[in-house]
Tab-separated table of C-alpha atoms in Angstrom:
chain	number	residue	atom	x	y	z
A	1	UNK	CA	114.894	154.871	-29.073
A	2	UNK	CA	115.148	154.158	-25.271
A	3	UNK	CA	117.682	151.577	-24.150
A	4	UNK	CA	116.396	148.244	-22.891
A	5	UNK	CA	116.564	147.914	-19.149
A	6	UNK	CA	119.268	145.433	-17.934
A	7	UNK	CA	117.652	142.947	-15.556
A	8	UNK	CA	120.752	140.868	-14.846
A	9	UNK	CA	124.478	140.773	-15.637
A	10	UNK	CA	127.481	143.064	-15.029
A	11	UNK	CA	127.282	146.805	-14.947
A	12	UNK	CA	130.155	148.419	-16.868
A	13	UNK	CA	133.639	147.000	-16.900
A	14	UNK	CA	134.521	147.214	-13.169
A	15	UNK	CA	137.675	148.749	-11.766
A	16	UNK	CA	141.061	147.755	-10.369
A	17	UNK	CA	142.352	148.544	-6.876
A	18	UNK	CA	145.661	148.112	-5.205
A	19	UNK	CA	145.168	146.507	-1.777
A	20	UNK	CA	147.743	146.192	1.018
A	21	UNK	CA	147.583	143.133	3.203
A	22	UNK	CA	149.830	141.510	5.837
A	23	UNK	CA	151.063	139.143	3.120
A	24	UNK	CA	151.967	142.013	0.784
A	25	UNK	CA	150.365	144.152	-1.867
A	26	UNK	CA	147.999	142.770	-4.417
A	27	UNK	CA	145.680	143.946	-7.251
A	28	UNK	CA	142.013	143.094	-7.156
A	29	UNK	CA	139.100	143.906	-9.489
A	30	UNK	CA	135.627	144.885	-8.324
A	31	UNK	CA	132.417	145.318	-10.247
A	32	UNK	CA	128.731	145.549	-9.672
A	33	UNK	CA	126.019	143.484	-11.379
A	34	UNK	CA	122.282	143.028	-11.396
A	35	UNK	CA	120.448	139.902	-10.361
A	36	UNK	CA	116.711	139.307	-10.994
A	37	UNK	CA	114.582	139.968	-7.872
A	38	UNK	CA	110.785	140.229	-8.307
A	39	UNK	CA	110.499	141.692	-4.760
A	40	UNK	CA	112.274	144.864	-5.821
A	41	UNK	CA	110.444	147.675	-7.602
A	42	UNK	CA	112.605	147.428	-10.639
A	43	UNK	CA	112.585	143.632	-10.603
A	44	UNK	CA	116.294	143.621	-9.951
A	45	UNK	CA	118.860	144.239	-7.223
A	46	UNK	CA	122.511	145.280	-7.279
A	47	UNK	CA	125.323	142.991	-6.074
A	48	UNK	CA	129.089	143.346	-5.930
A	49	UNK	CA	131.796	141.057	-7.422
A	50	UNK	CA	135.392	140.564	-6.524
A	51	UNK	CA	138.377	138.976	-8.279
A	52	UNK	CA	141.996	138.745	-7.201
A	53	UNK	CA	144.167	139.558	-10.212
A	54	UNK	CA	147.456	138.801	-8.477
A	55	UNK	CA	150.254	140.044	-6.170
A	56	UNK	CA	152.171	143.195	-7.074
A	57	UNK	CA	155.785	142.478	-8.059
A	58	UNK	CA	158.791	144.707	-8.404
A	59	UNK	CA	160.712	142.682	-10.931
A	60	UNK	CA	159.835	140.324	-13.789
A	61	UNK	CA	158.898	140.207	-17.442
A	62	UNK	CA	157.169	143.034	-19.284
A	63	UNK	CA	153.592	141.786	-18.593
A	64	UNK	CA	154.258	141.233	-14.820
A	65	UNK	CA	152.009	143.030	-12.369
A	66	UNK	CA	154.500	145.807	-11.505
A	67	UNK	CA	151.982	148.719	-11.703
A	68	UNK	CA	148.321	149.690	-11.680
A	69	UNK	CA	148.486	150.072	-15.492
A	70	UNK	CA	149.769	146.429	-15.859
A	71	UNK	CA	146.972	145.163	-13.591
A	72	UNK	CA	144.297	147.110	-15.551
A	73	UNK	CA	145.662	145.630	-18.834
A	74	UNK	CA	145.341	142.107	-17.488
A	75	UNK	CA	141.895	142.801	-16.134
A	76	UNK	CA	140.790	144.106	-19.532
A	77	UNK	CA	141.794	140.764	-21.086
A	78	UNK	CA	139.846	138.641	-18.689
A	79	UNK	CA	136.956	140.734	-17.406
A	80	UNK	CA	134.246	139.524	-19.755
A	81	UNK	CA	134.899	135.987	-18.771
A	82	UNK	CA	135.292	136.624	-15.068
A	83	UNK	CA	132.121	138.802	-14.865
A	84	UNK	CA	130.055	136.312	-16.875
A	85	UNK	CA	129.557	138.175	-20.096
A	86	UNK	CA	131.051	135.323	-22.074
A	87	UNK	CA	131.655	131.590	-21.514
A	88	UNK	CA	134.873	131.674	-23.457
A	89	UNK	CA	137.774	131.629	-21.045
A	90	UNK	CA	140.861	133.703	-22.029
A	91	UNK	CA	144.190	131.923	-22.163
A	92	UNK	CA	145.553	133.428	-18.939
A	93	UNK	CA	142.573	131.976	-16.986
A	94	UNK	CA	142.940	128.602	-18.578
A	95	UNK	CA	146.424	128.286	-17.048
A	96	UNK	CA	144.616	127.959	-13.713
A	97	UNK	CA	142.501	125.040	-14.963
A	98	UNK	CA	143.526	121.420	-14.562
A	99	UNK	CA	145.489	119.393	-17.000
A	100	UNK	CA	142.573	116.994	-17.424
A	101	UNK	CA	140.167	119.913	-18.225
A	102	UNK	CA	142.296	121.224	-21.014
A	103	UNK	CA	142.918	117.771	-22.484
A	104	UNK	CA	139.332	116.562	-22.280
A	105	UNK	CA	136.745	119.260	-21.608
A	106	UNK	CA	137.962	122.607	-23.042
A	107	UNK	CA	136.058	123.301	-26.377
A	108	UNK	CA	139.378	124.525	-27.733
A	109	UNK	CA	141.453	121.944	-25.955
A	110	UNK	CA	143.389	118.916	-27.107
A	111	UNK	CA	140.750	116.267	-27.607
A	112	UNK	CA	138.128	118.516	-29.126
A	113	UNK	CA	140.658	119.738	-31.685
A	114	UNK	CA	142.210	116.389	-32.510
A	115	UNK	CA	139.592	113.595	-32.248
A	116	UNK	CA	138.082	114.463	-35.621
A	117	UNK	CA	141.373	113.311	-37.242
A	118	UNK	CA	141.586	110.062	-35.302
A	119	UNK	CA	140.814	106.698	-36.878
A	120	UNK	CA	141.277	103.043	-36.121
A	121	UNK	CA	142.321	102.190	-32.559
A	122	UNK	CA	143.655	105.727	-31.774
A	123	UNK	CA	140.718	106.699	-29.508
A	124	UNK	CA	141.096	103.539	-27.476
A	125	UNK	CA	144.892	103.858	-27.285
A	126	UNK	CA	144.621	107.569	-26.307
A	127	UNK	CA	142.154	106.682	-23.477
A	128	UNK	CA	144.441	103.911	-22.256
A	129	UNK	CA	147.529	106.173	-22.085
A	130	UNK	CA	145.842	109.273	-20.724
A	131	UNK	CA	144.173	107.217	-17.997
A	132	UNK	CA	147.684	106.697	-16.584
A	133	UNK	CA	148.646	110.328	-17.122
A	134	UNK	CA	145.521	111.730	-15.520
A	135	UNK	CA	145.927	109.530	-12.498
A	136	UNK	CA	149.128	111.450	-11.793
A	137	UNK	CA	148.503	114.932	-13.313
A	138	UNK	CA	144.808	115.131	-14.001
A	139	UNK	CA	143.979	117.526	-11.179
A	140	UNK	CA	147.244	119.540	-11.482
A	141	UNK	CA	146.905	123.059	-12.786
A	142	UNK	CA	148.463	123.480	-16.221
A	143	UNK	CA	150.688	126.338	-15.027
A	144	UNK	CA	152.012	124.083	-12.153
A	145	UNK	CA	153.246	121.242	-14.395
A	146	UNK	CA	157.063	120.939	-14.182
A	147	UNK	CA	159.538	119.062	-16.369
A	148	UNK	CA	161.056	117.206	-13.450
A	149	UNK	CA	157.728	115.842	-12.290
A	150	UNK	CA	156.820	114.713	-15.849
A	151	UNK	CA	160.175	112.995	-16.228
A	152	UNK	CA	159.733	111.333	-12.849
A	153	UNK	CA	156.423	109.992	-14.036
A	154	UNK	CA	158.045	108.451	-17.117
A	155	UNK	CA	160.806	106.945	-14.972
A	156	UNK	CA	158.183	105.386	-12.716
A	157	UNK	CA	156.454	103.774	-15.645
A	158	UNK	CA	159.783	102.211	-16.663
A	159	UNK	CA	160.449	101.110	-13.124
A	160	UNK	CA	156.951	99.463	-13.052
A	161	UNK	CA	158.017	97.463	-16.138
A	162	UNK	CA	155.600	99.053	-18.632
A	163	UNK	CA	156.636	98.363	-22.159
A	164	UNK	CA	158.599	100.766	-24.330
A	165	UNK	CA	155.463	101.393	-26.316
A	166	UNK	CA	153.543	102.652	-23.275
A	167	UNK	CA	156.392	104.794	-22.030
A	168	UNK	CA	157.083	106.335	-25.505
A	169	UNK	CA	153.359	107.088	-26.117
A	170	UNK	CA	153.024	108.595	-22.644
A	171	UNK	CA	155.820	110.980	-23.530
A	172	UNK	CA	154.233	111.580	-26.943
A	173	UNK	CA	150.841	112.574	-25.513
A	174	UNK	CA	152.337	114.736	-22.797
A	175	UNK	CA	154.337	116.610	-25.417
A	176	UNK	CA	151.327	116.904	-27.786
A	177	UNK	CA	148.824	118.114	-25.191
A	178	UNK	CA	151.158	120.709	-23.708
A	179	UNK	CA	152.290	121.753	-27.173
A	180	UNK	CA	148.612	122.539	-27.873
A	181	UNK	CA	148.521	124.580	-24.700
A	182	UNK	CA	151.655	126.449	-25.801
A	183	UNK	CA	150.146	127.295	-29.134
A	184	UNK	CA	146.974	128.557	-27.423
A	185	UNK	CA	149.352	130.813	-25.309
A	186	UNK	CA	148.119	129.197	-22.107
A	187	UNK	CA	151.754	128.500	-21.129
A	188	UNK	CA	154.960	130.145	-22.170
A	189	UNK	CA	157.078	126.973	-22.217
A	190	UNK	CA	156.226	123.349	-22.892
A	191	UNK	CA	157.568	121.465	-19.881
A	192	UNK	CA	157.383	118.174	-21.801
A	193	UNK	CA	159.537	119.307	-24.720
A	194	UNK	CA	162.777	117.845	-23.417
A	195	UNK	CA	161.460	114.668	-21.807
A	196	UNK	CA	163.597	111.606	-22.569
A	197	UNK	CA	162.892	107.870	-22.638
A	198	UNK	CA	164.253	106.255	-19.442
A	199	UNK	CA	167.233	104.006	-20.091
A	200	UNK	CA	165.657	101.102	-18.211
A	201	UNK	CA	162.557	101.042	-20.439
A	202	UNK	CA	161.436	97.494	-21.114
A	203	UNK	CA	161.615	96.676	-24.813
A	204	UNK	CA	158.631	94.565	-26.004
A	205	UNK	CA	159.228	91.076	-27.322
A	206	UNK	CA	157.594	91.284	-30.770
A	207	UNK	CA	156.555	87.880	-32.013
A	208	UNK	CA	156.550	87.208	-35.749
A	209	UNK	CA	155.418	84.293	-37.901
A	210	UNK	CA	158.273	82.256	-39.355
A	211	UNK	CA	157.777	81.044	-42.930
A	212	UNK	CA	157.868	77.358	-41.760
A	213	UNK	CA	155.103	77.931	-39.245
A	214	UNK	CA	153.086	79.857	-41.826
A	215	UNK	CA	153.291	76.922	-44.258
A	216	UNK	CA	152.140	74.555	-41.556
A	217	UNK	CA	149.200	76.830	-40.710
A	218	UNK	CA	148.120	77.027	-44.344
A	219	UNK	CA	148.284	73.176	-44.602
A	220	UNK	CA	146.249	72.817	-41.389
A	221	UNK	CA	143.481	75.194	-42.540
A	222	UNK	CA	140.629	73.522	-44.440
A	223	UNK	CA	138.617	76.563	-45.564
A	224	UNK	CA	139.544	77.978	-49.017
A	225	UNK	CA	138.464	81.431	-47.903
A	226	UNK	CA	140.455	81.349	-44.668
A	227	UNK	CA	143.549	80.065	-46.440
A	228	UNK	CA	143.373	82.952	-48.924
A	229	UNK	CA	142.890	85.476	-46.201
A	230	UNK	CA	145.962	84.198	-44.351
A	231	UNK	CA	147.981	84.313	-47.561
A	232	UNK	CA	147.068	87.962	-48.106
A	233	UNK	CA	147.965	88.820	-44.510
A	234	UNK	CA	151.379	87.142	-44.769
A	235	UNK	CA	152.560	87.560	-48.347
A	236	UNK	CA	150.967	90.988	-49.074
A	237	UNK	CA	151.421	92.350	-45.504
A	238	UNK	CA	147.934	94.001	-45.077
A	239	UNK	CA	146.756	95.328	-41.817
A	240	UNK	CA	143.860	93.579	-40.093
A	241	UNK	CA	141.283	96.254	-40.863
A	242	UNK	CA	142.396	96.591	-44.470
A	243	UNK	CA	141.965	92.870	-45.193
A	244	UNK	CA	138.315	92.976	-44.016
A	245	UNK	CA	137.690	96.244	-45.762
A	246	UNK	CA	138.569	94.913	-49.221
A	247	UNK	CA	135.821	95.125	-51.911
A	248	UNK	CA	135.905	93.503	-55.360
A	249	UNK	CA	136.396	96.961	-57.013
A	250	UNK	CA	139.722	97.135	-55.161
A	251	UNK	CA	141.113	94.209	-57.222
A	252	UNK	CA	142.230	94.984	-60.721
A	253	UNK	CA	142.086	91.321	-61.742
A	254	UNK	CA	145.884	91.150	-62.340
A	255	UNK	CA	148.451	92.103	-59.743
A	256	UNK	CA	147.240	95.016	-57.663
A	257	UNK	CA	144.976	95.662	-54.702
A	258	UNK	CA	143.884	99.245	-53.992
A	259	UNK	CA	143.703	99.994	-50.269
A	260	UNK	CA	141.129	102.680	-49.454
A	261	UNK	CA	139.270	101.676	-46.358
A	262	UNK	CA	139.388	99.548	-43.160
A	263	UNK	CA	137.044	97.946	-40.662
A	264	UNK	CA	137.522	99.826	-37.396
A	265	UNK	CA	137.527	98.406	-33.835
A	266	UNK	CA	133.903	99.578	-33.633
A	267	UNK	CA	133.089	97.502	-36.734
A	268	UNK	CA	132.277	100.637	-38.670
A	269	UNK	CA	133.856	101.283	-42.028
A	270	UNK	CA	136.493	104.060	-42.037
A	271	UNK	CA	139.315	105.306	-44.214
A	272	UNK	CA	142.674	103.529	-44.117
A	273	UNK	CA	144.839	104.197	-41.133
A	274	UNK	CA	146.751	107.166	-42.656
A	275	UNK	CA	146.781	109.195	-45.888
A	276	UNK	CA	149.915	107.251	-46.880
A	277	UNK	CA	148.049	103.970	-46.305
A	278	UNK	CA	145.608	104.787	-49.073
A	279	UNK	CA	147.670	103.343	-51.939
A	280	UNK	CA	147.923	100.345	-54.338
A	281	UNK	CA	149.825	97.275	-53.167
A	282	UNK	CA	151.432	94.639	-55.280
A	283	UNK	CA	150.172	91.028	-55.072
A	284	UNK	CA	151.825	87.905	-56.374
A	285	UNK	CA	150.569	86.027	-59.415
A	286	UNK	CA	149.419	83.020	-57.482
A	287	UNK	CA	147.325	85.154	-55.102
A	288	UNK	CA	145.794	87.084	-58.095
A	289	UNK	CA	144.786	83.695	-59.518
A	290	UNK	CA	143.333	82.539	-56.253
A	291	UNK	CA	141.363	85.805	-55.861
A	292	UNK	CA	140.001	85.356	-59.361
A	293	UNK	CA	138.928	81.813	-58.539
A	294	UNK	CA	137.436	82.846	-55.226
A	295	UNK	CA	135.290	85.507	-56.997
A	296	UNK	CA	133.566	82.661	-58.854
A	297	UNK	CA	132.508	80.993	-55.628
A	298	UNK	CA	132.110	83.934	-53.153
A	299	UNK	CA	128.641	84.953	-51.870
A	300	UNK	CA	128.586	88.230	-53.770
A	301	UNK	CA	130.991	89.225	-56.602
A	302	UNK	CA	129.477	92.692	-57.176
A	303	UNK	CA	132.047	95.587	-57.335
A	304	UNK	CA	130.891	97.135	-54.105
A	305	UNK	CA	130.591	93.744	-52.239
A	306	UNK	CA	133.110	92.582	-49.671
A	307	UNK	CA	135.774	90.190	-50.968
A	308	UNK	CA	135.573	88.285	-47.695
A	309	UNK	CA	132.016	88.447	-46.302
A	310	UNK	CA	129.940	86.736	-43.721
A	311	UNK	CA	126.945	84.450	-44.451
A	312	UNK	CA	124.812	87.584	-44.314
A	313	UNK	CA	127.021	89.213	-46.966
A	314	UNK	CA	128.308	91.820	-44.484
A	315	UNK	CA	131.934	92.398	-43.639
A	316	UNK	CA	133.525	89.946	-41.207
A	317	UNK	CA	134.095	90.802	-37.574
A	318	UNK	CA	137.938	90.717	-37.217
A	319	UNK	CA	137.908	89.646	-33.569
A	320	UNK	CA	135.489	86.834	-34.322
A	321	UNK	CA	137.548	85.551	-37.216
A	322	UNK	CA	140.634	85.522	-35.086
A	323	UNK	CA	138.939	83.519	-32.414
A	324	UNK	CA	137.387	81.039	-34.875
A	325	UNK	CA	140.118	80.753	-37.525
A	326	UNK	CA	143.503	82.159	-36.527
A	327	UNK	CA	143.838	80.982	-32.990
A	328	UNK	CA	142.724	77.375	-33.690
A	329	UNK	CA	145.122	77.287	-36.719
A	330	UNK	CA	147.944	78.554	-34.490
A	331	UNK	CA	147.213	76.048	-31.789
A	332	UNK	CA	147.581	73.210	-34.322
A	333	UNK	CA	151.257	74.241	-34.905
A	334	UNK	CA	152.163	75.179	-31.381
A	335	UNK	CA	151.515	78.955	-31.503
A	336	UNK	CA	149.409	80.230	-28.633
A	337	UNK	CA	147.105	83.188	-29.428
A	338	UNK	CA	148.153	83.764	-32.984
A	339	UNK	CA	147.510	87.445	-33.915
A	340	UNK	CA	147.358	89.685	-36.954
A	341	UNK	CA	150.606	91.565	-36.220
A	342	UNK	CA	152.602	88.357	-36.335
A	343	UNK	CA	151.649	87.965	-40.050
A	344	UNK	CA	152.690	91.548	-40.917
A	345	UNK	CA	155.988	91.231	-38.969
A	346	UNK	CA	156.561	87.879	-40.634
A	347	UNK	CA	156.266	89.487	-44.088
A	348	UNK	CA	158.752	92.227	-43.201
A	349	UNK	CA	161.195	89.870	-41.563
A	350	UNK	CA	161.240	87.127	-44.153
A	351	UNK	CA	161.210	89.631	-47.103
A	352	UNK	CA	164.215	91.386	-45.581
A	353	UNK	CA	166.012	88.119	-45.011
A	354	UNK	CA	165.453	87.195	-48.680
A	355	UNK	CA	167.193	90.384	-49.795
A	356	UNK	CA	164.307	92.874	-50.279
A	357	UNK	CA	165.347	96.456	-49.597
A	358	UNK	CA	164.102	98.326	-46.529
A	359	UNK	CA	162.542	100.898	-48.863
A	360	UNK	CA	160.543	98.340	-50.867
A	361	UNK	CA	159.245	96.725	-47.562
A	362	UNK	CA	158.299	100.192	-46.341
A	363	UNK	CA	156.394	100.835	-49.550
A	364	UNK	CA	154.463	97.562	-49.282
A	365	UNK	CA	153.609	98.115	-45.645
A	366	UNK	CA	152.919	101.748	-46.395
A	367	UNK	CA	154.697	103.190	-43.355
A	368	UNK	CA	155.450	106.900	-43.205
A	369	UNK	CA	159.067	106.180	-42.310
A	370	UNK	CA	161.416	103.383	-43.236
A	371	UNK	CA	162.517	103.341	-39.611
A	372	UNK	CA	159.100	102.139	-38.541
A	373	UNK	CA	159.371	99.157	-40.842
A	374	UNK	CA	163.039	98.537	-39.801
A	375	UNK	CA	162.711	98.946	-36.058
A	376	UNK	CA	159.181	97.652	-35.312
A	377	UNK	CA	158.511	95.070	-37.994
A	378	UNK	CA	161.781	93.514	-39.238
A	379	UNK	CA	162.832	91.044	-36.532
A	380	UNK	CA	166.244	89.474	-36.241
A	381	UNK	CA	166.305	85.888	-37.407
A	382	UNK	CA	168.819	84.025	-35.136
A	383	UNK	CA	170.237	81.927	-38.004
A	384	UNK	CA	170.882	85.090	-40.056
A	385	UNK	CA	172.449	86.792	-37.045
A	386	UNK	CA	174.823	83.889	-36.504
A	387	UNK	CA	175.730	83.882	-40.230
A	388	UNK	CA	176.407	87.567	-40.127
A	389	UNK	CA	178.752	87.160	-37.217
A	390	UNK	CA	180.499	84.238	-38.902
A	391	UNK	CA	180.997	86.154	-42.154
A	392	UNK	CA	182.335	89.137	-40.231
A	393	UNK	CA	184.702	86.890	-38.354
A	394	UNK	CA	186.056	85.558	-41.638
A	395	UNK	CA	186.407	89.011	-43.005
A	396	UNK	CA	188.381	90.222	-39.928
A	397	UNK	CA	190.494	87.085	-40.114
A	398	UNK	CA	191.772	87.808	-43.608
A	399	UNK	CA	192.493	91.473	-42.969
A	400	UNK	CA	196.235	92.132	-42.778
A	401	UNK	CA	197.454	94.149	-39.845
A	402	UNK	CA	199.740	97.105	-40.680
């Protein structure tokens, strides 16, 4: 059977030449290819292609271009992509691409691999952080990224008074993106692996809701539904999206709520924030009774109905409820812009102050690590801090010397 005539594309695999120039010796690849040309008798014409593989070196690692054989080996790895036989770029060519391209556009790059796992506010947070990173390194070739430049970037964020959260997450995403490049063998070393948090990083002032203020807010709230929602936020410690994602089948009628889903920033229904967040949480007897009572009066008590629904029996918009319920309630007791995190931190702080163990608080909040609960949610209560200092002073005072 006769072979089909090639009308366009590369002819063969090309060849490698050693070329001497005034700047030194380098290896180049040449090949020929057809392009469609109706004016030619065969409907095609022949063109020549050229690609610079790299300079010849006389020392270096095993795969350095020290010989014609080494250059031919490198050409064999990249020729199909360079000549246009395939759109898939080999790893050694991706190193010449920009940091932004690998993170955002590469079909096998960071975002394309990871975004299917993201939920909640992760996409928005990623875009916020990488906007700052791309402003500095977006057009830098991956192979040209250096540890000292990345560290200087983090230092500048701290000098510009960005919060600890922004600095730490910038370091996190730099490490993660370049770790992906390392696993894909685009780079040999991750230049972000040893980055440290600058010492002058600004620590955020995390506000939390004191129990006295919480009690005043409950007293100042007239709606039965809104009071119950605030109690669940504070006493049970649910996340914002989890509260609005509750359905009646999640309530066992006694002392447990099963957390399975959340309402995302986009107002779509998604799974809970993490695998560890999908778990039962304990509720107090009084809240269980209030939920049972609310079920009698709510718009729709069906198992798959929302526990807290709008007038149209859809789930409530979290941002709208904050504007119409939380913020006005906070204003009545002197709290400006009351937010959901203040309730969750309030639970962790007050529970810890009442003697609950760090591990039990972690379990209720469903954090992956007890350090997250301890460092980000349990806030120091000034009165407790003073009492601890006073007790320690008494202890030191009764210790005998010698």
